[in-house]
Coordinates of C-alpha atoms in Angstrom, one line a residue:
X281 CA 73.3 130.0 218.6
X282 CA 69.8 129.7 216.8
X283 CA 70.8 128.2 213.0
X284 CA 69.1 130.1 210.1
X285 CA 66.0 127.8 209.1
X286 CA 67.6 125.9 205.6
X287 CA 65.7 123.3 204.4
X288 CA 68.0 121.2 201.7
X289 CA 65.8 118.7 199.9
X290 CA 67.9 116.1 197.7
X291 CA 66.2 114.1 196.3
X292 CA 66.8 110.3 194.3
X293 CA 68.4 110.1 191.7
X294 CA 67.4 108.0 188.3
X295 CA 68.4 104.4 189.1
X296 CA 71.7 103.8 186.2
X297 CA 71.6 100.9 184.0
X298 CA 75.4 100.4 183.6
X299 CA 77.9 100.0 186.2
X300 CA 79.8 102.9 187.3
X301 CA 77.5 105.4 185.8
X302 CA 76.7 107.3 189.0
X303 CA 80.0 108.4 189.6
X304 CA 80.3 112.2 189.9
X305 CA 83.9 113.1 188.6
X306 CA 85.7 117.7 188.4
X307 CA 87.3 118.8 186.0
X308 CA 83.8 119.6 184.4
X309 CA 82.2 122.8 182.9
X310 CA 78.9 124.2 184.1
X311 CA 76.5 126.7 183.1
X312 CA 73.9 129.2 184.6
X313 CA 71.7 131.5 183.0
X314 CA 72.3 135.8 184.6
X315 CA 68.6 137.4 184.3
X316 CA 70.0 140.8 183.9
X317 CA 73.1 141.9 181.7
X318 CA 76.6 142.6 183.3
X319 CA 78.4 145.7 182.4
X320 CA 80.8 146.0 185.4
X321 CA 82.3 143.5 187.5
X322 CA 84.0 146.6 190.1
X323 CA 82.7 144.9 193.5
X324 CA 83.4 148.3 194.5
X325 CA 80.6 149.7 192.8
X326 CA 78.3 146.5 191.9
X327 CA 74.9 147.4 191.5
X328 CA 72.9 144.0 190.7
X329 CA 72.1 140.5 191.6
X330 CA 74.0 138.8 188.1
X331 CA 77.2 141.0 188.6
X332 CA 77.5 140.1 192.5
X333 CA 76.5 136.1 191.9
X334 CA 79.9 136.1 189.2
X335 CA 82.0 138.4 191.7
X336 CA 81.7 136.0 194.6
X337 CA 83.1 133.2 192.0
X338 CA 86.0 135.7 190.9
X339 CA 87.0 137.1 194.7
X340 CA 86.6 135.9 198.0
X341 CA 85.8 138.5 200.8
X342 CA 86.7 137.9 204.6
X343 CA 84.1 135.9 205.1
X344 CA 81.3 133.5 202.9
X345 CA 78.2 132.2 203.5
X346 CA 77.3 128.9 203.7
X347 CA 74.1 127.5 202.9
X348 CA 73.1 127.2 206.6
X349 CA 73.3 131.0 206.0
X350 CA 76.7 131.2 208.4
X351 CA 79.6 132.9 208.2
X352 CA 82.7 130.6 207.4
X353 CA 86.0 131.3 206.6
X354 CA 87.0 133.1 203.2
X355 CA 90.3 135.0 203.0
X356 CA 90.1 135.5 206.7
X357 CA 91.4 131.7 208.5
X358 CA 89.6 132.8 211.4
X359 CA 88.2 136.1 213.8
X360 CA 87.2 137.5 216.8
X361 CA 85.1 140.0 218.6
X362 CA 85.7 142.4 221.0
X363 CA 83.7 142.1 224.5
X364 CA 80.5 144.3 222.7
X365 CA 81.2 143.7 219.0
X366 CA 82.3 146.7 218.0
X367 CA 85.8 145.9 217.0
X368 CA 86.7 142.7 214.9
X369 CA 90.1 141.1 214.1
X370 CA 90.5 138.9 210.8
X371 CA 93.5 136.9 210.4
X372 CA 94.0 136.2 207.3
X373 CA 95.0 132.9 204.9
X374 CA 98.8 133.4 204.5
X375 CA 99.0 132.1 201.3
X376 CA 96.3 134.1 199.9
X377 CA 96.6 134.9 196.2
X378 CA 95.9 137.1 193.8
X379 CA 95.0 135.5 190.5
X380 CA 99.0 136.5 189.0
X381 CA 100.5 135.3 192.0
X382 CA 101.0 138.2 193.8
X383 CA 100.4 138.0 197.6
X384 CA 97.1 139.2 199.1
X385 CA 97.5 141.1 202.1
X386 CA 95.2 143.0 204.6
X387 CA 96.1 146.3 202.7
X388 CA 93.9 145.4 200.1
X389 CA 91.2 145.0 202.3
X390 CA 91.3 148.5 203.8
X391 CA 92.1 149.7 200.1
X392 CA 89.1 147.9 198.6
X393 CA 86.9 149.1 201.6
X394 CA 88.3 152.8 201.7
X395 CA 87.3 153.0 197.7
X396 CA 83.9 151.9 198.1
X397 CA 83.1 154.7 200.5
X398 CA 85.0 157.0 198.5
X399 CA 82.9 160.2 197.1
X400 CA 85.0 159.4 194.0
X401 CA 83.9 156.2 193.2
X402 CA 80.5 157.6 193.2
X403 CA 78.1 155.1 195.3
X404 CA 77.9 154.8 199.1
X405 CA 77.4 151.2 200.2
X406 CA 75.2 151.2 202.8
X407 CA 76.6 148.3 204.4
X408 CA 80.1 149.8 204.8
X409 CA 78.3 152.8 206.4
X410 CA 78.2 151.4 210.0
X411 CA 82.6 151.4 209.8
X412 CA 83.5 153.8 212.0
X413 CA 83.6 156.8 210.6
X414 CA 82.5 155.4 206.6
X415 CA 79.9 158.3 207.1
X416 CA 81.9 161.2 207.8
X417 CA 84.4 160.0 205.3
X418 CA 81.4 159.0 202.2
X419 CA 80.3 163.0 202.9
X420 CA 83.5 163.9 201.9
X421 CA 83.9 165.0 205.5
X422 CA 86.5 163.2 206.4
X423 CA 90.0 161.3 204.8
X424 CA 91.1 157.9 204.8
X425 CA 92.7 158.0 208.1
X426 CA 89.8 158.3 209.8
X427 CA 88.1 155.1 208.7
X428 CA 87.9 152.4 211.2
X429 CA 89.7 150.3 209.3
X430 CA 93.0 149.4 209.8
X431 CA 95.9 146.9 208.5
X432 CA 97.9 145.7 211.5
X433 CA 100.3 143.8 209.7
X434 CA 100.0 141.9 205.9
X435 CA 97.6 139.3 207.9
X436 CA 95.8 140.7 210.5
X437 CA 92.9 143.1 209.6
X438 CA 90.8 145.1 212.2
X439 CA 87.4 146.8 211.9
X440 CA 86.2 149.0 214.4
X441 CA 82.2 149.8 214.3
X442 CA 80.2 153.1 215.4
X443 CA 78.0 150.5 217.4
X444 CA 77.6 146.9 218.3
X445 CA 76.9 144.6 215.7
X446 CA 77.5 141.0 216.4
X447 CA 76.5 139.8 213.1
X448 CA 79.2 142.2 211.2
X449 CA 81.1 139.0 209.6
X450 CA 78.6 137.6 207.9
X451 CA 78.2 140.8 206.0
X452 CA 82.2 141.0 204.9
X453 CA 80.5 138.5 202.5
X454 CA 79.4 141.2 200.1
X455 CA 80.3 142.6 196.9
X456 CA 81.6 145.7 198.7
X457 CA 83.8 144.2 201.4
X458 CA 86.1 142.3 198.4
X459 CA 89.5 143.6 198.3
X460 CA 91.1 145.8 195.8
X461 CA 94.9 145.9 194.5
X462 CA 95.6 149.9 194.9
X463 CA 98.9 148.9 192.2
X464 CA 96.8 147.0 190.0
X465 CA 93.9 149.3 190.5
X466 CA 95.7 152.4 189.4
X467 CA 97.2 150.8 186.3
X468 CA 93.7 150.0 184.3
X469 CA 93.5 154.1 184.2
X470 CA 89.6 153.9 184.5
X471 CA 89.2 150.6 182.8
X472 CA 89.0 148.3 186.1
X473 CA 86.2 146.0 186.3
X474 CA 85.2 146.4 182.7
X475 CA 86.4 144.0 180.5
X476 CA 88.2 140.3 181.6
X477 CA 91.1 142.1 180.6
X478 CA 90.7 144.5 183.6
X479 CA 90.4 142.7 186.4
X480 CA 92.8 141.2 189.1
X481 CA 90.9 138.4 190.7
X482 CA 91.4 136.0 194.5
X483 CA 88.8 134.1 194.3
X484 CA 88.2 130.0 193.1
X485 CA 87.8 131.3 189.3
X486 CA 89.5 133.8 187.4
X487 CA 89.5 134.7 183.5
X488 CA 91.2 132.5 181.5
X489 CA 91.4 134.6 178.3
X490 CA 90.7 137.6 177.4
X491 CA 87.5 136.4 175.2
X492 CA 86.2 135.3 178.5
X493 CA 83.7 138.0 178.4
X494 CA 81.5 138.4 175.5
X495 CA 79.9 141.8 175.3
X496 CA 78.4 141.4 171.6
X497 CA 74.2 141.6 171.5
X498 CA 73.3 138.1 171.4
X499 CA 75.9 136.4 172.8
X500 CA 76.7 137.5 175.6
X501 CA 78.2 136.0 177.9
X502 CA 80.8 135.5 180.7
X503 CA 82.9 132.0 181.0
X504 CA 84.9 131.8 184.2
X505 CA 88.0 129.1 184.9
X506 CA 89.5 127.5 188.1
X507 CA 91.8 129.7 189.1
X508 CA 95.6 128.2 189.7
X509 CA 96.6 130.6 192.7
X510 CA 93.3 129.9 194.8
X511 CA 94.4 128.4 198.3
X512 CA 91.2 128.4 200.0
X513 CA 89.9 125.8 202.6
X514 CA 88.1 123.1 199.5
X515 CA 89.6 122.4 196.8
X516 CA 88.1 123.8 193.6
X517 CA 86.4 120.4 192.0
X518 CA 84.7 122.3 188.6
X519 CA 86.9 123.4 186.0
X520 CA 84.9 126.3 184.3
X521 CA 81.5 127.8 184.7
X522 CA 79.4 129.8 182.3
X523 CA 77.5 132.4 182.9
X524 CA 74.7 132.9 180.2
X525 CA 73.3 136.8 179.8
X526 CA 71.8 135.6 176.5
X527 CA 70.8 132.1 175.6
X528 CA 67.6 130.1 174.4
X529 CA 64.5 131.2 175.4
X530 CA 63.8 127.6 175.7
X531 CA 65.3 127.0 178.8
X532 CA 62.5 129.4 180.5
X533 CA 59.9 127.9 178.3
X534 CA 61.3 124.4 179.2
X535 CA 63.4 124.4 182.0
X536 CA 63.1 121.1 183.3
X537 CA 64.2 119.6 180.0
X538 CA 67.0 122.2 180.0
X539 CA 68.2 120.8 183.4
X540 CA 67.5 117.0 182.0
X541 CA 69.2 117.4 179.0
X542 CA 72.2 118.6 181.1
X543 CA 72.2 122.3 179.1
X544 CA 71.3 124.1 182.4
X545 CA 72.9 123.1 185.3
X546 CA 70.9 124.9 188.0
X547 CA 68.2 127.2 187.7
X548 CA 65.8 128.3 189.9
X549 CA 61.8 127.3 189.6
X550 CA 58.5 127.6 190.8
X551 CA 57.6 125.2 193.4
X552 CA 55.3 123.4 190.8
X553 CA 58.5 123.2 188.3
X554 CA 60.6 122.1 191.3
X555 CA 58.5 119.3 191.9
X556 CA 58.5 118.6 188.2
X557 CA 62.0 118.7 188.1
X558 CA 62.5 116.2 191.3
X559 CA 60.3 113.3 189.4
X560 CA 62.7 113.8 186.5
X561 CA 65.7 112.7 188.4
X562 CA 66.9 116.4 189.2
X563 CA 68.3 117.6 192.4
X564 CA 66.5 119.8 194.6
X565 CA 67.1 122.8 197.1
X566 CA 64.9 124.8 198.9
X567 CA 65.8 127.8 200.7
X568 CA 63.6 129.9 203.6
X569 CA 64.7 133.0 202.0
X570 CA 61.6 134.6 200.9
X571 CA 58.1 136.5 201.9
X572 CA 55.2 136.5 198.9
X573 CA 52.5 139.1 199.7
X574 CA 50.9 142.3 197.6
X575 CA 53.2 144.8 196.1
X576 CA 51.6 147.9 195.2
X577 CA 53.2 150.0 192.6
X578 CA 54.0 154.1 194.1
X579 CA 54.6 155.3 190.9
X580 CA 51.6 154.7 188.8
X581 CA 49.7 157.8 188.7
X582 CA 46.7 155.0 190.5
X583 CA 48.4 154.6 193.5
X584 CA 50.7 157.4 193.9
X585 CA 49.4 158.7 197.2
X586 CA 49.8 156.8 200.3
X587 CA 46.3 156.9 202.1
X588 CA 44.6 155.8 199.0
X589 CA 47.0 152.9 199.2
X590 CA 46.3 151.8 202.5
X591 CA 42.9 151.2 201.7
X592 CA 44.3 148.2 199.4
X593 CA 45.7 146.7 202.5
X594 CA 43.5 147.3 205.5
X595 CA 40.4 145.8 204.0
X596 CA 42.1 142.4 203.2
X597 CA 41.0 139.7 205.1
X598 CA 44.5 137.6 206.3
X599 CA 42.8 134.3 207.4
X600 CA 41.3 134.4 204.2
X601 CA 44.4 134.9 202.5
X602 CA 46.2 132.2 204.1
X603 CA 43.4 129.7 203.6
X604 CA 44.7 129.4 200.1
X605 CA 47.5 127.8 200.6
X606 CA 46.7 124.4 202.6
X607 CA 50.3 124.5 204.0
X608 CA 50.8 128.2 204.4
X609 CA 53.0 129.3 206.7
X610 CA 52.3 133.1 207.9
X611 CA 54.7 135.9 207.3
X612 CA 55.2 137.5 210.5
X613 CA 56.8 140.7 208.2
X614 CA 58.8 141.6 205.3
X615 CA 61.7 139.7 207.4
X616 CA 62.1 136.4 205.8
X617 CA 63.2 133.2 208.5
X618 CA 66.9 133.6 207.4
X619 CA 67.0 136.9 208.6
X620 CA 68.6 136.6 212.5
X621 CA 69.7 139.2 215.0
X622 CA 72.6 138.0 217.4
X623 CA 71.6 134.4 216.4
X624 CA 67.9 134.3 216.9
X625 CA 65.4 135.1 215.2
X626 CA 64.5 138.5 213.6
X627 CA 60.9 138.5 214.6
X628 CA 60.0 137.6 218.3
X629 CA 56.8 135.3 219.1
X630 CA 53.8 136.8 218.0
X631 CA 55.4 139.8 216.6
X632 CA 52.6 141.4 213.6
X633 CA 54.8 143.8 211.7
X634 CA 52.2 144.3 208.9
X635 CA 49.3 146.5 208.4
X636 CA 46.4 145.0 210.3
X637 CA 42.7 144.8 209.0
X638 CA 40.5 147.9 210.0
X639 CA 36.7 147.0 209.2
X640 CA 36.0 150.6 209.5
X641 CA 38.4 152.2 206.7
X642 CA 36.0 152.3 204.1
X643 CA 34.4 154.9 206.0
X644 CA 37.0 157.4 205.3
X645 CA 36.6 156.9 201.4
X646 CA 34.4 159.7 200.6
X647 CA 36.4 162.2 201.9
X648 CA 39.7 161.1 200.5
X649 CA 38.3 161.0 197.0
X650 CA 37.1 164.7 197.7
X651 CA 41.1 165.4 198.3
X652 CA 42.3 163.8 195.6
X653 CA 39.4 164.9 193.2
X654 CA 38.5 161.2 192.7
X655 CA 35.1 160.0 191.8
X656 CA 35.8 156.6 192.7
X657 CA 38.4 154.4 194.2
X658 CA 40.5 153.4 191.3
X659 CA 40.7 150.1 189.3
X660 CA 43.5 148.6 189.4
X661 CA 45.3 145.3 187.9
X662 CA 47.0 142.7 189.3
X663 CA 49.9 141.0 188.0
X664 CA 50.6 137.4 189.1
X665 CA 52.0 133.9 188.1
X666 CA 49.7 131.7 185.8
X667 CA 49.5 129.0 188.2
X668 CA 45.9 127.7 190.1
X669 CA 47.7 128.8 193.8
X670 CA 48.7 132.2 192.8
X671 CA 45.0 133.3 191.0
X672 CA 43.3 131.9 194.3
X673 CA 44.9 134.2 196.0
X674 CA 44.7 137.3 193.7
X675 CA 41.1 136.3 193.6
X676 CA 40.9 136.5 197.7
X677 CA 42.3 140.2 197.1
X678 CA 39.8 141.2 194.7
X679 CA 36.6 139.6 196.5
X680 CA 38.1 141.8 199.0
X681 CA 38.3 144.7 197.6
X682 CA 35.1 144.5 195.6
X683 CA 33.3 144.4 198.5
X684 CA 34.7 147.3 201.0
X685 CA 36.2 149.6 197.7
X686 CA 33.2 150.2 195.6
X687 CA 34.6 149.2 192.5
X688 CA 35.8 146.0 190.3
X689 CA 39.5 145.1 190.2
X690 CA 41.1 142.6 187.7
X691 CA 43.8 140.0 188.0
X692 CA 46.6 139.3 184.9
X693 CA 48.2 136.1 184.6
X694 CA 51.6 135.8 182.7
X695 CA 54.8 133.5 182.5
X696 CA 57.3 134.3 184.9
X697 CA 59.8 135.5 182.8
X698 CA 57.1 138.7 182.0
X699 CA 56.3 139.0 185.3
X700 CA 59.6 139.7 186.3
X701 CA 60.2 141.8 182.8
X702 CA 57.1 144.1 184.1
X703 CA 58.5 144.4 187.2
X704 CA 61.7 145.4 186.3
X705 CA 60.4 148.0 184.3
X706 CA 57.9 149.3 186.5
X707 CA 55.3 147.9 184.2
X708 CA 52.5 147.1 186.8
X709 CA 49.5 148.4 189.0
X710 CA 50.1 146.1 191.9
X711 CA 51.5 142.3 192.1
X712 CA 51.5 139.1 193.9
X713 CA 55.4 139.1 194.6
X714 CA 57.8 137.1 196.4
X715 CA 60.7 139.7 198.4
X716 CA 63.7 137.6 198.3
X717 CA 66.4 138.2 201.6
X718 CA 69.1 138.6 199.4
X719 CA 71.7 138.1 202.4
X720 CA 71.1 137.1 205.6
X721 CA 71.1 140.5 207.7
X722 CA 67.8 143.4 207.9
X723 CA 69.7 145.5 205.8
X724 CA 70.0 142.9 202.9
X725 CA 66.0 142.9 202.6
X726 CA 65.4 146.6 203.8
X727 CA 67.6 147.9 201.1
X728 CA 65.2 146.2 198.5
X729 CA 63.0 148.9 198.9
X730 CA 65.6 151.9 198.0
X731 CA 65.2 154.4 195.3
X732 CA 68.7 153.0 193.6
X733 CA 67.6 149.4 194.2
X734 CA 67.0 146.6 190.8
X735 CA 64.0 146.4 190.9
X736 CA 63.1 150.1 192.1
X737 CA 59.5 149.1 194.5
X738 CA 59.6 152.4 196.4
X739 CA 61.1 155.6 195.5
X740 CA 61.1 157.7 198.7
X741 CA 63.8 160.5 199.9
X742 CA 62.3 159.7 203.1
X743 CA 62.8 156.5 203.3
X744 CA 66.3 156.7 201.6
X745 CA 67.3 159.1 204.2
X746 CA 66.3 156.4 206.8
X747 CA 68.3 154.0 205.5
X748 CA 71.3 156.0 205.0
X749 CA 71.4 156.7 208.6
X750 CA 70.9 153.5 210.5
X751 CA 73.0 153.0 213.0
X752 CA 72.7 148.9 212.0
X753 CA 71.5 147.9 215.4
X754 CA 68.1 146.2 216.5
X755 CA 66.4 149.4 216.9
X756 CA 67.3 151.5 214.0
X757 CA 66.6 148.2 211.7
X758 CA 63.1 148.0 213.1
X759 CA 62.9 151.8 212.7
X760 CA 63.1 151.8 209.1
X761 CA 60.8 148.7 208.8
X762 CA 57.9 151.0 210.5
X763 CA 58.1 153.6 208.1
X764 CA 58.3 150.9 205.2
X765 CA 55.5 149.6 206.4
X766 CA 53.4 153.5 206.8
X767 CA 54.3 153.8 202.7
X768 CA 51.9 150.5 202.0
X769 CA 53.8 149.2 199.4
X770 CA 54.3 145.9 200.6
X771 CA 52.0 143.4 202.3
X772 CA 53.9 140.2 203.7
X773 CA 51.2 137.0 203.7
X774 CA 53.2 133.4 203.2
X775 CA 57.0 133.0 204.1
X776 CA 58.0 131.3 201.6
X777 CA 61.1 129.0 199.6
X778 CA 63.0 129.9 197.0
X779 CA 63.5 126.6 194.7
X780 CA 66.7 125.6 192.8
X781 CA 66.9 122.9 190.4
X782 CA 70.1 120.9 189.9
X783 CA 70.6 118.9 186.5
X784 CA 70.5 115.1 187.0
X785 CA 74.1 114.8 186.6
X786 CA 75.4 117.7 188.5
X787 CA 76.1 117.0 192.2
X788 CA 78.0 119.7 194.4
X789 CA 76.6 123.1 193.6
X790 CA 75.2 124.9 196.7
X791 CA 73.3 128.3 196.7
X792 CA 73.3 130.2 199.9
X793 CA 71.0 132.7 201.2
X794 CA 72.5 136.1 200.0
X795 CA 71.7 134.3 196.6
X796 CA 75.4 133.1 196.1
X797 CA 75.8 129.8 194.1
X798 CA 79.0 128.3 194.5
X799 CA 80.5 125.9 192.2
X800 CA 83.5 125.2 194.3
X801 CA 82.2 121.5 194.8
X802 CA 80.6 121.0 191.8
X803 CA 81.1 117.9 189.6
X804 CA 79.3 115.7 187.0
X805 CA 79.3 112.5 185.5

């Protein structure tokens, strides 16, 4: 089987000047910094990137990923497929835990899973949808019963699919997939997920108090222990981590100090800061997880029709694009190289799933401005990092465009803590943007693009409805990545890496590519 494409670059550490300083001891504390507020930790209902990364510390799912982007053994010890992967069997850890002792069992797997595709819970995972029968049953068609999921004893859990997907492990990683205590559930009386006093845990960390989780403006934060009743397959080295909401702005000002200084103890840079960050004796890992290209912006009143936005893409020049980065590696789509079907790669040889460059589209500009009662193509802005790589390239789009648009464009460069504030808000004309995969299947990165998604980049009934009916095999994936690609709202250039910094003293933390970081390992000195 084809092994996602992980490069992990450590690299050397400060030389010590007293003996036995290099020795990496647990029991430690850690602490990370969220870049969006949590106000529910339901994995039933999860709806961004900082609640999931501290649910996959608090509970454990059937399966993790490593950060080879595998599958490996969570709750479930091991699994098996039928002959065409439509049916799965999980055997699960017999000595599974909740977080008050209470046994886990493969109940609360088919409770958690039934919940989330509840019509009561009020959100329809999309990546519970190919269960047989989730649709049906999410519609309100349907009742529990007829959910292909089914407890054949306390450890052995079976999932039956509408079609083949042999892939379907990896994604009993997600937030969704976590199991659910229908007793413990029922006794919070609306509350569950809510407050650390709400919330019955399996996973290597747990609440410790009920202060744990500090809601107040300003200090917000959440401050998860090692949990006592965890029996998973490593033992859990770190002691506590912290998850900051609100903290210094320093530590984006000055992150490499914050990581030397040891008040970080991972974060994730720029590859200009990561290379900073090496020479200063941190830790460095560098995941294939990513695509950078032009993100146009749908819902400014510029570039709310379609056509008009094509012309932004078909009159780029790619060679010239990629001559601005001396080791640029194409993007063969918005797929990045983590992404696998069955093992191999997403992407066959020579595969061009992007809009290609049509010399002759100008042409058509007259006429579309007559439609639109335009009289001229508009100006736009675009937003990008302030580093020399990132303006080259910007620049490559507006010599572009300057020449085959009949008008002037403009770049804006800003810190990346405002780029990602203007994205987020919708702040922005168009962009120089890196997708991340977040996960490891199509559906991970195609359901970036969906009206509900953080950040919303398209908002499109069509191409919700697209989504909510893919039938999750090869076809249906590549399917929806057409009609992504006929809204021209994203234009893949580089595959890129998304950089983590470790803090000098820190050894153990990994990071995955369905943007897990796990602290199981972790330890200091």
């Amino acid at each position: 089987m084809g092994k996602r494409i992980v490069s992990v670059l450590l690299c050397a550490l400060l030389l010590c000047l007293c003996a036995g300083c290099g020795s990496y001891k647990a029991n430690a504390s850690f602490t990370y910094l969220l870049e969006q507020n949590v106000t529910s930790l339901d994995p039933q209902t999860a709806s961004n990137s900082a609640a999931e990364l501290v649910i996959s510390s608090l509970f454990e799912g059937l399966c993790r990923i490593d950060e080879d982007g595998e599958a490996i053994p969570g709750v479930a010890r091991s699994w098996e497929a039928n002959s065409d992967s439509t049916e799965f069997t999980f055997h699960l850890r017999r000595n599974a835990q909740w977080s008050d002792g209470t046994p886990l069992t493969a109940q609360d797997f088919v409770y958690g899973i039934t919940r989330a595709l509840s019509p009561a819970t009020g959100s329809t995972p999309g990546d519970l949808l190919l269960i047989r029968g989730a649709k049906s049953f999410a519609a309100g068609e349907g009742d529990a019963s007829t959910l292909g999921v089914v407890a054949e004893d306390e450890h052995t859990l079976i999932i039956r699919l509408e079609k083949s997907n042999p892939d379907f492990p990896a994604l009993t990683a997600g937030a969704h997939y976590m199991p659910c205590s229908q007793a413990y559930f029922e006794s919070c009386q609306g509350h569950y997920g809510l407050s650390s006093q709400y919330l019955l845990t399996n996973g290597p960390f747990t609440f410790g108090s009920a202060y744990a989780w500090q809601t107040d403006s300003g200090k917000r934060s959440i401050t998860v222990s090692r949990s006592d009743t965890y029996r998973g397959e490593r033992r859990v080295q770190a002691a506590s981590v912290t998850f900051l909401i609100d903290y210094d702005e320093a530590y984006e000002t000055d992150p490499v100090t914050a990581l030397t200084s040891g008040e970080v103890d991972i974060l994730t840079l720029t590859e200009t800061l990561a290379q900073q960050a090496q020479e200063a004796g941190c830790g460095v890992i560098a995941l294939d997880d990513a695509v950078t290209g032009l993100l146009l912006n749908p819902a400014s009143d510029k570039l709310a029709d379609a056509t008009l936005r094509s012309l932004f893409f078909k009159t780029l020049n790619r060679q010239d694009l990629l001559a601005q980065r001396g080791d640029a590696v194409e993007a063969q789509g918005i797929m990045p190289a983590c992404v696998l079907w069955d093992g191999e790669p997403y992407y066959a040889p020579g595969t061009q799933a992007y809009t290609l460059q049509d010399t002759e589209a100008a042409q058509g500009i007259p006429s579309l401005l007559r439609q639109l009662d335009l009289e001229e193509m508009p100006s736009i802005t675009v937003l990008c990092a302030d580093d020399p790589e990132s303006v080259a390239v910007v620049n490559t789009f507006l010599a572009a465009w300057n020449s085959a648009l009949g008008n002037a464009f403009n770049l804006e460069r800003v810190s990346p803590s405002t780029f990602q504030s203007r994205i987020a808000s919708g702040n922005y004309e168009a962009a120089l943007f890196t997708l991340r995969a977040g996960g490891t299947s199509p559906y991970d990165v195609l359901k970036s693009f969906e009206s509900t998604a953080v950040p919303t980049l398209l908002e499109s009934p069509e191409y919700d409805q697209a989504l909510e009916s893919l039938t999750f095999d090869l076809a249906s994936y590549q399917t929806a990545e057409q009609l992504l690609q006929e809204q021209y709202v994203f234009y893949p250039i580089f595959q890129d890496k998304t950089y983590y910094a470790t803090s000098p003293d820190t050894r153990g933390i990994t990071v995955a590519p369905d943007q897990s970081v796990s602290f199981i390992g972790a330890k200091k000195r």
